[in-house]
Amino acid sequence: MLRRLIVIVTAAILFSNSLTLAESKKPKPPDEFPPNPLEITTADPLLPRLPKDKQPLTLEERQKLEPALDALNQEAAAKLQAGDQVGAFEIWNRELRLRRFLGSLAEVQALSRVAAIAWNQNDSPEVKYITQRLQAIQKQAQSQKPTAEIDLELWRSLGQAYQNVRSPKLAVEAYDQVLLVVRQQKNPTAVVEILKTIGEIHLSWFDYRKAAPIYEELLGLATSQGERVNEVTYLQRLADIYEQTNQPQQSLNVLNKLAEIYVNENNLTEIPELKLAIASDYESLAKKDPNLLLEAFKNYQEAYTTAWQLKEYVRAGDALQKLIALYRSQGQTDAALQASQILVQIQAQAANFYGMMQAYDQIGQLYLERKEFPQALTAFQKGLELAQQLKHEEAYFTGQIEKLSKANL
């Protein structure tokens, strides 16, 4: 019994020791947040000494360092082209660590260049490292008193770099600093340039509500300067913005200005589509103010008439179809029927046989609403003829005809 107990105790001790040994040999877990390679401070052969704050690189040292860093950039690009992405970014990170000794502007421009490459290579960690470094430079720049023009160029470069790492919010913050300076300098050309850049950033990220006031300001500047081409461009941008944000009243204001310009310039080709958009906005606003339906009717009719005059039969058909839908929604069956019969002719002019088939179906349905069955039957029979030619929806028209035939019996 004693011998058995000794064996059990010995086995337990050995098991415990083996667990302790296994735990001591267990590999350490990898660092969950590895250090930013751009913040490594070890000495580099290309930089024999670390310059102090008050003792920057001498001109001779800069003249030696710059071409050496350009060579590193070329070496990294060659490695990437050869398929060694890890090795390439190791070299680029070394280059970027050393670029900071040439000043913030040179460093940001290099960071921006490498950021674009990292994004294209789907290297998320590298993009993160570069973003962190850019934010550190931005923080430092904000703590300093703005002085020379190099500050302006630095903020421009920061904005571009943030665009390259796909950080629109940070990019806009940087460009806002530039905008502040050029406004103070009363430089209208630069103001327009930066506003356009900010507006494009908002649009590229589908942030329409932030884009709206930017393009409104650009529109005001273009109008005051009599820049008609730019005025039209900004109005078109705003029309799209207000459509995307479902703001029919603001959209109407913009579209009516566009229409006025097109009419004054006798540019009638743009009118049908424009009138369709205006009518649609009035139709939306009529949900709260039914009196505006008259404006919707008027603009749909103008869209149709102008398109017909221009022999743009597809647009004329689109306008007439919208008009028919509005007639039907208001219970104006007679007007809808007359417009549908005109629609058949328009679709024939456009050689749109599918559109003709749909128009005959619409006519048939309208006659059914009026309980004029013989006329409905005729419309469905014409629709069937087209369906057979197109080999599409034959069963539907056949079914409609059979129902009417049985009803008449």
Short mmCIF file of C-alpha atoms in Angstrom, two decimals:
data_model
loop_
_atom_site.label_atom_id
_atom_site.label_comp_id
_atom_site.label_asym_id
_atom_site.label_seq_id
_atom_site.Cartn_x
_atom_site.Cartn_y
_atom_site.Cartn_z
CA MET A 1 0.00 0.00 0.00
CA LEU A 2 2.83 2.38 0.97
CA ARG A 3 4.73 1.47 -2.21
CA ARG A 4 1.67 2.29 -4.32
CA LEU A 5 1.28 5.66 -2.59
CA ILE A 6 4.94 6.51 -3.28
CA VAL A 7 4.46 5.70 -6.98
CA ILE A 8 1.39 7.94 -7.23
CA VAL A 9 3.12 10.88 -5.48
CA THR A 10 6.21 10.50 -7.65
CA ALA A 11 4.11 10.48 -10.82
CA ALA A 12 2.26 13.61 -9.71
CA ILE A 13 5.56 15.41 -9.06
CA LEU A 14 6.94 14.40 -12.44
CA PHE A 15 3.72 15.55 -14.18
CA SER A 16 3.87 18.88 -12.35
CA ASN A 17 7.51 19.37 -13.33
CA SER A 18 6.76 18.51 -16.95
CA LEU A 19 3.98 21.12 -17.01
CA THR A 20 6.33 23.72 -15.55
CA LEU A 21 8.97 22.85 -18.14
CA ALA A 22 6.41 22.99 -20.97
CA GLU A 23 5.21 26.37 -19.80
CA SER A 24 8.77 27.68 -19.60
CA LYS A 25 9.40 26.52 -23.18
CA LYS A 26 6.09 27.89 -24.50
CA PRO A 27 6.88 30.57 -27.13
CA LYS A 28 6.02 34.14 -26.24
CA PRO A 29 2.94 35.45 -28.03
CA PRO A 30 3.74 37.86 -30.85
CA ASP A 31 3.51 41.54 -30.05
CA GLU A 32 -0.12 42.42 -30.78
CA PHE A 33 0.85 46.00 -31.64
CA PRO A 34 4.32 45.96 -33.24
CA PRO A 35 6.18 49.26 -33.11
CA ASN A 36 5.77 51.68 -35.99
CA PRO A 37 8.84 51.08 -38.19
CA LEU A 38 8.87 54.79 -39.00
CA GLU A 39 9.62 55.58 -35.34
CA ILE A 40 12.71 53.36 -34.97
CA THR A 41 15.59 55.48 -33.67
CA THR A 42 18.61 53.17 -34.17
CA ALA A 43 21.64 54.67 -35.86
CA ASP A 44 21.86 54.47 -39.64
CA PRO A 45 25.08 54.38 -41.71
CA LEU A 46 23.67 57.09 -43.96
CA LEU A 47 23.36 59.42 -40.97
CA PRO A 48 26.52 59.24 -38.84
CA ARG A 49 25.12 61.64 -36.25
CA LEU A 50 21.66 62.48 -34.97
CA PRO A 51 21.19 66.24 -35.39
CA LYS A 52 19.92 68.10 -32.36
CA ASP A 53 16.98 70.49 -32.52
CA LYS A 54 19.22 73.53 -32.76
CA GLN A 55 21.79 71.88 -34.97
CA PRO A 56 20.10 70.64 -38.15
CA LEU A 57 21.98 68.98 -40.97
CA THR A 58 24.58 71.10 -42.65
CA LEU A 59 24.27 71.89 -46.33
CA GLU A 60 27.01 69.39 -47.10
CA GLU A 61 25.25 66.68 -45.09
CA ARG A 62 21.98 67.36 -46.89
CA GLN A 63 23.66 67.23 -50.27
CA LYS A 64 25.02 63.79 -49.40
CA LEU A 65 21.83 62.45 -47.85
CA GLU A 66 19.31 63.45 -50.54
CA PRO A 67 20.77 61.43 -53.43
CA ALA A 68 21.33 58.47 -51.08
CA LEU A 69 17.63 58.51 -50.16
CA ASP A 70 16.63 58.80 -53.82
CA ALA A 71 18.73 55.70 -54.45
CA LEU A 72 16.89 53.87 -51.64
CA ASN A 73 13.59 54.78 -53.27
CA GLN A 74 14.76 53.32 -56.57
CA GLU A 75 16.06 50.19 -54.86
CA ALA A 76 12.73 49.66 -53.10
CA ALA A 77 10.81 50.14 -56.36
CA ALA A 78 13.03 47.53 -58.03
CA LYS A 79 12.40 45.04 -55.22
CA LEU A 80 8.66 45.57 -55.47
CA GLN A 81 8.76 45.03 -59.22
CA ALA A 82 10.70 41.79 -58.60
CA GLY A 83 7.92 40.60 -56.29
CA ASP A 84 9.59 41.24 -52.92
CA GLN A 85 6.98 43.47 -51.31
CA VAL A 86 8.22 42.93 -47.74
CA GLY A 87 11.78 43.80 -48.68
CA ALA A 88 10.62 46.81 -50.68
CA PHE A 89 8.74 48.38 -47.78
CA GLU A 90 11.60 47.68 -45.39
CA ILE A 91 13.77 49.86 -47.63
CA TRP A 92 11.07 52.48 -48.06
CA ASN A 93 10.60 52.66 -44.28
CA ARG A 94 14.31 53.23 -43.88
CA GLU A 95 14.13 56.00 -46.47
CA LEU A 96 11.16 57.58 -44.69
CA ARG A 97 12.90 57.45 -41.30
CA LEU A 98 15.79 59.39 -42.76
CA ARG A 99 13.66 61.82 -44.79
CA ARG A 100 12.50 63.52 -41.61
CA PHE A 101 16.01 64.97 -41.19
CA LEU A 102 15.45 66.93 -44.41
CA GLY A 103 12.46 68.76 -42.92
CA SER A 104 8.72 68.22 -42.53
CA LEU A 105 7.83 69.12 -46.10
CA ALA A 106 10.29 66.68 -47.64
CA GLU A 107 9.15 63.97 -45.25
CA VAL A 108 5.44 64.49 -45.94
CA GLN A 109 5.99 64.41 -49.69
CA ALA A 110 7.89 61.14 -49.35
CA LEU A 111 5.23 59.70 -47.03
CA SER A 112 2.58 60.65 -49.57
CA ARG A 113 4.47 58.91 -52.37
CA VAL A 114 4.95 55.68 -50.42
CA ALA A 115 1.37 55.83 -49.11
CA ALA A 116 0.00 55.69 -52.64
CA ILE A 117 2.13 52.60 -53.33
CA ALA A 118 1.10 50.94 -50.06
CA TRP A 119 -2.58 51.52 -50.80
CA ASN A 120 -2.24 50.04 -54.28
CA GLN A 121 -0.50 47.01 -52.78
CA ASN A 122 -3.26 46.57 -50.14
CA ASP A 123 -0.64 46.92 -47.39
CA SER A 124 -2.91 48.01 -44.54
CA PRO A 125 -0.23 48.03 -41.80
CA GLU A 126 2.00 50.30 -43.87
CA VAL A 127 -0.90 52.64 -44.58
CA LYS A 128 -1.58 52.77 -40.84
CA TYR A 129 2.06 53.51 -40.00
CA ILE A 130 2.19 56.34 -42.52
CA THR A 131 -1.11 57.79 -41.27
CA GLN A 132 0.18 57.81 -37.70
CA ARG A 133 3.34 59.60 -38.78
CA LEU A 134 1.37 62.15 -40.79
CA GLN A 135 -0.80 62.88 -37.75
CA ALA A 136 2.32 63.41 -35.63
CA ILE A 137 3.66 65.90 -38.18
CA GLN A 138 0.28 67.64 -38.32
CA LYS A 139 0.18 67.94 -34.54
CA GLN A 140 3.65 69.44 -34.55
CA ALA A 141 2.72 71.88 -37.33
CA GLN A 142 -0.39 72.98 -35.41
CA SER A 143 1.70 73.76 -32.35
CA GLN A 144 3.95 76.10 -34.31
CA LYS A 145 3.14 79.65 -35.31
CA PRO A 146 2.36 79.84 -39.05
CA THR A 147 4.99 81.95 -40.72
CA ALA A 148 6.42 81.41 -44.16
CA GLU A 149 4.88 80.01 -47.30
CA ILE A 150 6.48 76.67 -46.58
CA ASP A 151 3.73 76.22 -43.97
CA LEU A 152 1.16 76.57 -46.75
CA GLU A 153 2.96 74.04 -48.91
CA LEU A 154 3.26 71.68 -45.95
CA TRP A 155 -0.49 71.73 -45.34
CA ARG A 156 -1.17 71.17 -49.04
CA SER A 157 1.14 68.18 -48.97
CA LEU A 158 -0.51 66.86 -45.83
CA GLY A 159 -3.89 67.10 -47.54
CA GLN A 160 -2.63 65.14 -50.55
CA ALA A 161 -0.95 62.56 -48.32
CA TYR A 162 -4.17 62.01 -46.35
CA GLN A 163 -5.98 61.52 -49.64
CA ASN A 164 -3.43 58.86 -50.56
CA VAL A 165 -4.13 56.97 -47.31
CA ARG A 166 -7.87 57.42 -47.92
CA SER A 167 -8.55 59.54 -44.84
CA PRO A 168 -10.99 62.15 -46.17
CA LYS A 169 -11.72 63.74 -42.80
CA LEU A 170 -8.03 64.36 -42.11
CA ALA A 171 -7.49 65.54 -45.67
CA VAL A 172 -10.26 68.13 -45.35
CA GLU A 173 -8.81 69.30 -42.02
CA ALA A 174 -5.48 69.93 -43.75
CA TYR A 175 -7.03 71.72 -46.71
CA ASP A 176 -9.12 73.83 -44.32
CA GLN A 177 -5.85 75.19 -42.94
CA VAL A 178 -4.75 76.06 -46.47
CA LEU A 179 -8.12 77.67 -47.18
CA LEU A 180 -7.81 79.81 -44.07
CA VAL A 181 -4.44 81.14 -45.20
CA VAL A 182 -5.38 81.85 -48.83
CA ARG A 183 -8.53 83.64 -47.66
CA GLN A 184 -6.37 85.85 -45.44
CA GLN A 185 -4.07 86.45 -48.39
CA LYS A 186 -7.13 87.42 -50.49
CA ASN A 187 -6.06 85.04 -53.24
CA PRO A 188 -9.31 84.22 -55.10
CA THR A 189 -7.66 81.79 -57.52
CA ALA A 190 -6.21 79.74 -54.67
CA VAL A 191 -9.53 79.89 -52.78
CA VAL A 192 -11.36 78.39 -55.76
CA GLU A 193 -8.68 75.72 -56.20
CA ILE A 194 -8.87 74.57 -52.57
CA LEU A 195 -12.68 74.72 -52.47
CA LYS A 196 -12.80 72.51 -55.57
CA THR A 197 -10.40 70.05 -53.95
CA ILE A 198 -12.47 69.89 -50.76
CA GLY A 199 -15.70 69.54 -52.76
CA GLU A 200 -14.27 66.69 -54.81
CA ILE A 201 -13.15 64.88 -51.64
CA HIS A 202 -16.67 65.08 -50.20
CA LEU A 203 -18.22 63.86 -53.47
CA SER A 204 -15.74 61.01 -53.86
CA TRP A 205 -16.86 59.72 -50.45
CA PHE A 206 -20.54 60.41 -51.21
CA ASP A 207 -20.75 63.00 -48.44
CA TYR A 208 -23.23 65.12 -50.38
CA ARG A 209 -24.43 67.26 -47.49
CA LYS A 210 -20.92 68.52 -46.75
CA ALA A 211 -20.29 69.03 -50.46
CA ALA A 212 -23.37 71.25 -50.90
CA PRO A 213 -22.13 74.43 -49.13
CA ILE A 214 -18.75 74.11 -50.88
CA TYR A 215 -20.33 74.12 -54.33
CA GLU A 216 -22.77 76.84 -53.34
CA GLU A 217 -19.79 79.04 -52.50
CA LEU A 218 -18.06 78.10 -55.75
CA LEU A 219 -21.26 78.94 -57.62
CA GLY A 220 -21.44 82.35 -55.96
CA LEU A 221 -17.82 83.09 -56.87
CA ALA A 222 -18.30 81.98 -60.50
CA THR A 223 -21.49 84.03 -60.85
CA SER A 224 -19.90 87.16 -59.41
CA GLN A 225 -16.97 86.81 -61.82
CA GLY A 226 -19.24 86.14 -64.81
CA GLU A 227 -17.62 82.74 -65.43
CA ARG A 228 -20.51 81.13 -67.29
CA VAL A 229 -18.84 77.77 -67.98
CA ASN A 230 -17.91 77.26 -64.32
CA GLU A 231 -21.32 78.51 -63.24
CA VAL A 232 -23.01 75.80 -65.30
CA THR A 233 -20.60 73.16 -63.98
CA TYR A 234 -21.32 74.05 -60.34
CA LEU A 235 -25.07 74.21 -60.97
CA GLN A 236 -24.94 70.73 -62.47
CA ARG A 237 -22.98 69.45 -59.46
CA LEU A 238 -25.49 71.02 -57.08
CA ALA A 239 -28.41 69.57 -59.01
CA ASP A 240 -26.94 66.11 -58.55
CA ILE A 241 -26.16 66.76 -54.87
CA TYR A 242 -29.69 67.93 -54.07
CA GLU A 243 -31.18 65.02 -55.98
CA GLN A 244 -29.02 62.57 -54.00
CA THR A 245 -30.01 64.19 -50.70
CA ASN A 246 -33.69 64.39 -51.65
CA GLN A 247 -34.00 68.16 -51.33
CA PRO A 248 -36.49 69.04 -54.10
CA GLN A 249 -36.80 72.73 -53.25
CA GLN A 250 -33.04 73.33 -53.37
CA SER A 251 -32.91 71.22 -56.51
CA LEU A 252 -35.59 73.37 -58.13
CA ASN A 253 -33.69 76.55 -57.36
CA VAL A 254 -30.63 75.17 -59.13
CA LEU A 255 -32.47 73.59 -62.06
CA ASN A 256 -34.42 76.76 -62.81
CA LYS A 257 -31.16 78.74 -62.97
CA LEU A 258 -29.76 76.14 -65.36
CA ALA A 259 -32.89 76.30 -67.52
CA GLU A 260 -32.64 80.09 -67.70
CA ILE A 261 -29.02 79.86 -68.85
CA TYR A 262 -29.80 77.22 -71.49
CA VAL A 263 -32.73 79.18 -72.87
CA ASN A 264 -30.68 82.40 -73.03
CA GLU A 265 -27.93 80.53 -74.87
CA ASN A 266 -30.49 78.79 -77.12
CA ASN A 267 -29.12 75.45 -75.94
CA LEU A 268 -32.42 73.59 -76.33
CA THR A 269 -30.91 70.10 -76.39
CA GLU A 270 -30.49 70.22 -72.60
CA ILE A 271 -34.05 71.41 -71.97
CA PRO A 272 -36.06 68.14 -72.16
CA GLU A 273 -34.01 66.33 -69.52
CA LEU A 274 -33.89 69.46 -67.38
CA LYS A 275 -37.66 69.95 -67.57
CA LEU A 276 -38.19 66.32 -66.60
CA ALA A 277 -36.10 66.87 -63.46
CA ILE A 278 -37.95 70.11 -62.65
CA ALA A 279 -41.33 68.41 -63.08
CA SER A 280 -40.23 65.55 -60.83
CA ASP A 281 -39.25 68.02 -58.09
CA TYR A 282 -42.60 69.79 -58.36
CA GLU A 283 -44.33 66.42 -58.14
CA SER A 284 -42.43 65.67 -54.91
CA LEU A 285 -43.27 69.07 -53.43
CA ALA A 286 -46.93 68.65 -54.42
CA LYS A 287 -47.28 66.00 -51.72
CA LYS A 288 -47.34 68.90 -49.25
CA ASP A 289 -48.75 71.55 -51.58
CA PRO A 290 -51.14 70.05 -54.20
CA ASN A 291 -51.25 73.38 -56.05
CA LEU A 292 -47.74 72.62 -57.34
CA LEU A 293 -49.10 69.75 -59.45
CA LEU A 294 -49.94 72.30 -62.15
CA GLU A 295 -46.24 73.15 -62.39
CA ALA A 296 -45.42 69.45 -62.66
CA PHE A 297 -47.90 69.03 -65.52
CA LYS A 298 -46.56 72.14 -67.24
CA ASN A 299 -42.92 71.05 -67.12
CA TYR A 300 -43.63 67.48 -68.27
CA GLN A 301 -45.51 68.95 -71.23
CA GLU A 302 -42.64 71.33 -72.02
CA ALA A 303 -40.19 68.44 -71.84
CA TYR A 304 -42.29 66.44 -74.29
CA THR A 305 -42.89 69.36 -76.68
CA THR A 306 -39.23 70.39 -76.82
CA ALA A 307 -38.02 66.82 -77.31
CA TRP A 308 -40.55 66.32 -80.12
CA GLN A 309 -39.38 69.49 -81.85
CA LEU A 310 -35.78 68.32 -81.58
CA LYS A 311 -36.84 64.89 -82.92
CA GLU A 312 -35.47 63.31 -79.74
CA TYR A 313 -38.20 60.68 -79.69
CA VAL A 314 -36.79 58.63 -76.83
CA ARG A 315 -36.83 61.63 -74.49
CA ALA A 316 -40.23 62.65 -75.82
CA GLY A 317 -41.50 59.18 -74.95
CA ASP A 318 -40.00 59.40 -71.45
CA ALA A 319 -41.68 62.76 -70.85
CA LEU A 320 -45.02 61.56 -72.14
CA GLN A 321 -44.86 58.42 -70.00
CA LYS A 322 -44.26 60.56 -66.91
CA LEU A 323 -47.16 62.76 -67.90
CA ILE A 324 -49.45 59.77 -68.36
CA ALA A 325 -48.52 58.42 -64.94
CA LEU A 326 -49.34 61.80 -63.40
CA TYR A 327 -52.70 61.95 -65.23
CA ARG A 328 -53.58 58.48 -63.95
CA SER A 329 -52.58 59.33 -60.38
CA GLN A 330 -55.03 62.23 -60.52
CA GLY A 331 -57.81 60.13 -62.02
CA GLN A 332 -57.69 61.96 -65.37
CA THR A 333 -58.32 58.88 -67.47
CA ASP A 334 -59.38 60.72 -70.64
CA ALA A 335 -56.19 62.80 -70.71
CA ALA A 336 -54.09 59.72 -69.94
CA LEU A 337 -55.74 57.85 -72.82
CA GLN A 338 -55.11 60.64 -75.30
CA ALA A 339 -51.48 60.90 -74.22
CA SER A 340 -51.07 57.10 -74.48
CA GLN A 341 -52.31 57.15 -78.07
CA ILE A 342 -49.75 59.85 -78.88
CA LEU A 343 -47.14 57.71 -77.12
CA VAL A 344 -47.73 54.89 -79.62
CA GLN A 345 -46.82 57.27 -82.45
CA ILE A 346 -43.72 58.51 -80.67
CA GLN A 347 -42.49 54.98 -79.98
CA ALA A 348 -43.08 54.14 -83.64
CA GLN A 349 -40.94 57.14 -84.64
CA ALA A 350 -38.22 55.91 -82.29
CA ALA A 351 -38.57 52.35 -83.71
CA ASN A 352 -39.12 51.22 -80.13
CA PHE A 353 -41.38 48.21 -80.64
CA TYR A 354 -41.17 47.18 -77.03
CA GLY A 355 -42.32 50.68 -76.05
CA MET A 356 -45.20 50.44 -78.55
CA MET A 357 -46.25 47.11 -77.04
CA GLN A 358 -46.27 48.63 -73.55
CA ALA A 359 -48.22 51.65 -74.82
CA TYR A 360 -50.93 49.39 -76.28
CA ASP A 361 -51.11 47.53 -72.98
CA GLN A 362 -51.55 50.86 -71.20
CA ILE A 363 -54.31 51.87 -73.62
CA GLY A 364 -56.04 48.55 -73.04
CA GLN A 365 -55.94 49.03 -69.28
CA LEU A 366 -57.32 52.56 -69.56
CA TYR A 367 -60.22 51.36 -71.73
CA LEU A 368 -60.92 48.65 -69.17
CA GLU A 369 -61.18 51.34 -66.48
CA ARG A 370 -63.77 53.07 -68.66
CA LYS A 371 -65.49 49.70 -69.30
CA GLU A 372 -65.09 50.19 -73.03
CA PHE A 373 -64.34 46.55 -73.74
CA PRO A 374 -64.28 46.48 -77.58
CA GLN A 375 -61.68 49.27 -77.63
CA ALA A 376 -59.70 47.46 -74.92
CA LEU A 377 -59.79 44.25 -76.96
CA THR A 378 -58.46 46.06 -80.03
CA ALA A 379 -55.59 47.55 -78.02
CA PHE A 380 -54.61 44.16 -76.57
CA GLN A 381 -54.76 42.54 -80.03
CA LYS A 382 -52.32 45.16 -81.37
CA GLY A 383 -50.15 44.56 -78.35
CA LEU A 384 -50.21 40.80 -79.07
CA GLU A 385 -49.05 41.37 -82.65
CA LEU A 386 -45.99 43.20 -81.37
CA ALA A 387 -45.44 40.63 -78.60
CA GLN A 388 -45.36 37.87 -81.20
CA GLN A 389 -42.77 39.77 -83.24
CA LEU A 390 -40.66 40.34 -80.14
CA LYS A 391 -41.38 36.84 -78.76
CA HIS A 392 -42.05 38.47 -75.41
CA GLU A 393 -45.16 38.55 -73.15
CA GLU A 394 -47.28 36.68 -75.69
CA ALA A 395 -49.01 34.72 -72.94
CA TYR A 396 -49.94 37.93 -71.11
CA PHE A 397 -51.70 39.53 -74.11
CA THR A 398 -53.34 36.24 -75.05
CA GLY A 399 -54.73 35.99 -71.53
CA GLN A 400 -56.13 39.53 -71.67
CA ILE A 401 -57.83 38.82 -75.00
CA GLU A 402 -59.35 35.56 -73.71
CA LYS A 403 -60.75 37.30 -70.63
CA LEU A 404 -62.41 39.95 -72.75
CA SER A 405 -63.75 37.42 -75.24
CA LYS A 406 -65.37 35.38 -72.45
CA ALA A 407 -66.81 38.52 -70.85
CA ASN A 408 -68.44 39.53 -74.15
CA LEU A 409 -69.95 36.06 -74.52
#
